[in-house]
Short mmCIF file of C-alpha atoms in Angstrom, two decimals:
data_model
loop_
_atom_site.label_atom_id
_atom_site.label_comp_id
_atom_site.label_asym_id
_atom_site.label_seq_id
_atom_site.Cartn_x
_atom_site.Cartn_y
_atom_site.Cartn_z
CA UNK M 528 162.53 113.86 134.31
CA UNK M 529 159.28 114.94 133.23
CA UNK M 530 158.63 118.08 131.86
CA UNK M 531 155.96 120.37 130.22
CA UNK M 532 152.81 118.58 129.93
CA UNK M 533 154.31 115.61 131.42
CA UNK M 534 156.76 115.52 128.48
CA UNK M 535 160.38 114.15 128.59
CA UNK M 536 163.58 116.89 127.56
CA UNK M 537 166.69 115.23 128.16
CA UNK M 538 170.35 115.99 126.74
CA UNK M 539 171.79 113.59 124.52
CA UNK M 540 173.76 113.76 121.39
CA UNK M 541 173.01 113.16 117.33
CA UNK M 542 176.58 111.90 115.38
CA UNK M 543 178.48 113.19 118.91
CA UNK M 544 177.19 116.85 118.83
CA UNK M 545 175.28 118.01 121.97
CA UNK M 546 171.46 118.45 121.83
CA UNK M 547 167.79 118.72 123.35
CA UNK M 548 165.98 115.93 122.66
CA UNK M 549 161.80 115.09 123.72
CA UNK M 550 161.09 111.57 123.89
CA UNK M 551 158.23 111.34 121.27
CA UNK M 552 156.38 107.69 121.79
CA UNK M 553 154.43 108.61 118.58
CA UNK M 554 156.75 110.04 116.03
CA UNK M 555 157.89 107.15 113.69
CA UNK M 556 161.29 108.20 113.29
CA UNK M 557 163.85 111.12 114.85
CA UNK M 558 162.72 114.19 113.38
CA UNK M 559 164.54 117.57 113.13
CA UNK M 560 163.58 120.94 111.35
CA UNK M 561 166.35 122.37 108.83
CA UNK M 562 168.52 124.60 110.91
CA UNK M 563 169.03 122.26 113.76
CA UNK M 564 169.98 119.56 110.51
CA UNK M 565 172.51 121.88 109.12
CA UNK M 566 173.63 123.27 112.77
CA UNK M 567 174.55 119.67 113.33
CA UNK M 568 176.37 119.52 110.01
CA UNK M 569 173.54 116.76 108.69
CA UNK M 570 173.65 116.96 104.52
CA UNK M 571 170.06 115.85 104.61
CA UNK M 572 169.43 117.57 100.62
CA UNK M 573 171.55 113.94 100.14
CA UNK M 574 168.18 112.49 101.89
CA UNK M 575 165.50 110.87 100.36
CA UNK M 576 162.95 113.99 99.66
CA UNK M 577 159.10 112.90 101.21
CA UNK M 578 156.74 114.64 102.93
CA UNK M 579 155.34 114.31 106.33
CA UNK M 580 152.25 115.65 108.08
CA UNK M 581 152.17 118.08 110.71
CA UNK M 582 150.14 120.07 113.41
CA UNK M 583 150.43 122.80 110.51
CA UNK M 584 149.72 120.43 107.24
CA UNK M 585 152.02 118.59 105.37
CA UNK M 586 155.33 119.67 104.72
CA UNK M 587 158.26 118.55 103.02
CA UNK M 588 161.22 116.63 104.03
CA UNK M 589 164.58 114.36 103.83
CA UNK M 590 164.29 111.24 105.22
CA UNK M 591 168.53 110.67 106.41
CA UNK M 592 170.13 108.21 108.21
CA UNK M 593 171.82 109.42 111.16
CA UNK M 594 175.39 107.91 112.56
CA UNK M 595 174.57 107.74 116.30
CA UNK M 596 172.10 109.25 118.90
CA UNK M 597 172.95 108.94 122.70
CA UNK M 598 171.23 109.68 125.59
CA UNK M 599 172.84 109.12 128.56
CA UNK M 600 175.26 106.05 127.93
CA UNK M 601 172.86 104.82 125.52
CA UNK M 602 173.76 104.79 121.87
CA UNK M 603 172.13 103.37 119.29
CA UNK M 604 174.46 103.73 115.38
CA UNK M 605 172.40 103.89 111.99
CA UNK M 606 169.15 105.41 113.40
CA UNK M 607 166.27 106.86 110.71
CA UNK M 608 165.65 110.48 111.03
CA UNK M 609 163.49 112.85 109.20
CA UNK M 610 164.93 116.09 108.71
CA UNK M 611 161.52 118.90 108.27
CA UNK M 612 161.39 121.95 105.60
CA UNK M 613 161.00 124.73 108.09
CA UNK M 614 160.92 125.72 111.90
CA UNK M 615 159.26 122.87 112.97
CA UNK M 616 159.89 120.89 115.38
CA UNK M 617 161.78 123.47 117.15
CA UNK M 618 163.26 120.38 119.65
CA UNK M 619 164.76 117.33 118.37
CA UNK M 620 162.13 114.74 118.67
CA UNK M 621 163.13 111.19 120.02
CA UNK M 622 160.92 109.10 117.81
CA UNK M 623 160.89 104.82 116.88
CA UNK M 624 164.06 104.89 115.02
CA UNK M 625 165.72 105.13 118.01
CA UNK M 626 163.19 104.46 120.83
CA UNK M 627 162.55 100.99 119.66
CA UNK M 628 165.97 99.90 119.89
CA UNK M 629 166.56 100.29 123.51
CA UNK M 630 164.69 99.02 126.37
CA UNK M 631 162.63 102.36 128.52
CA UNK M 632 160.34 102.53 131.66
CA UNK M 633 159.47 104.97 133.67
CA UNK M 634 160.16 104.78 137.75
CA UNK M 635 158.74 107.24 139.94
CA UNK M 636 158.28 109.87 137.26
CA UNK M 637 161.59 109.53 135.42
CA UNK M 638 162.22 107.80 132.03
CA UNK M 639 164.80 105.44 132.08
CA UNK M 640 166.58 103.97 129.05
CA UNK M 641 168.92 100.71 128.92
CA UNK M 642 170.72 99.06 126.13
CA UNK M 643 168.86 96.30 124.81
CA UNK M 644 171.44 93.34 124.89
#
């Protein structure tokens, strides 16, 4: 359901581990800051290194690949994320990589997501 500022928080779950995720129309890929990476047990230093730009400037990061994300009983395997140099984001967001794989609408004020066969 909709949340602050009419954003969407939802569990789901990055290679099986449980999480907080915001559905992020506008972020290209999955995108994680450092600590929630390495809480999840993600070696993104094996990442390709790149940059990305922020509210804050541009900061550096690992672009990964990550085995699965779920939400709900919809996973999607080998999905892009970019793993951030510091505290930012301090949610998982749900970005392209994985957004664009499955099919999502909203009824009556609640985001729904469906395999895409």
């Amino acid at each position: 359901a909709s949340g602050h500022g009419g954003h969407y928080i939802t569990p789901a779950r990055v290679n099986n581990r449980p999480v907080q995720v915001m559905l992020d129309t506008g972020a290209t890929s999955v995108a994680m800051n450092m600590q929630t990476a390495q809480q999840l047990g993600i070696n993104y230093r094996a990442g390709r290194k790149s940059s990305v730009s922020t509210a804050n400037g541009t900061a550096d990061s690992f672009d990964v690949m990550l085995d699965s994300v779920t939400v709900g009983n919809v996973q999607v395997h080998h999905v892009a994320a970019t793993i951030i140099i510091g505290d930012s984001p301090s949610i998982i967001l749900l970005g392209n990589s994985y957004l664009s794989r499955v099919k999502m609408w909203r009824d009556e004020g609640v985001m729904v997501l469906q395999s895409k066969l």
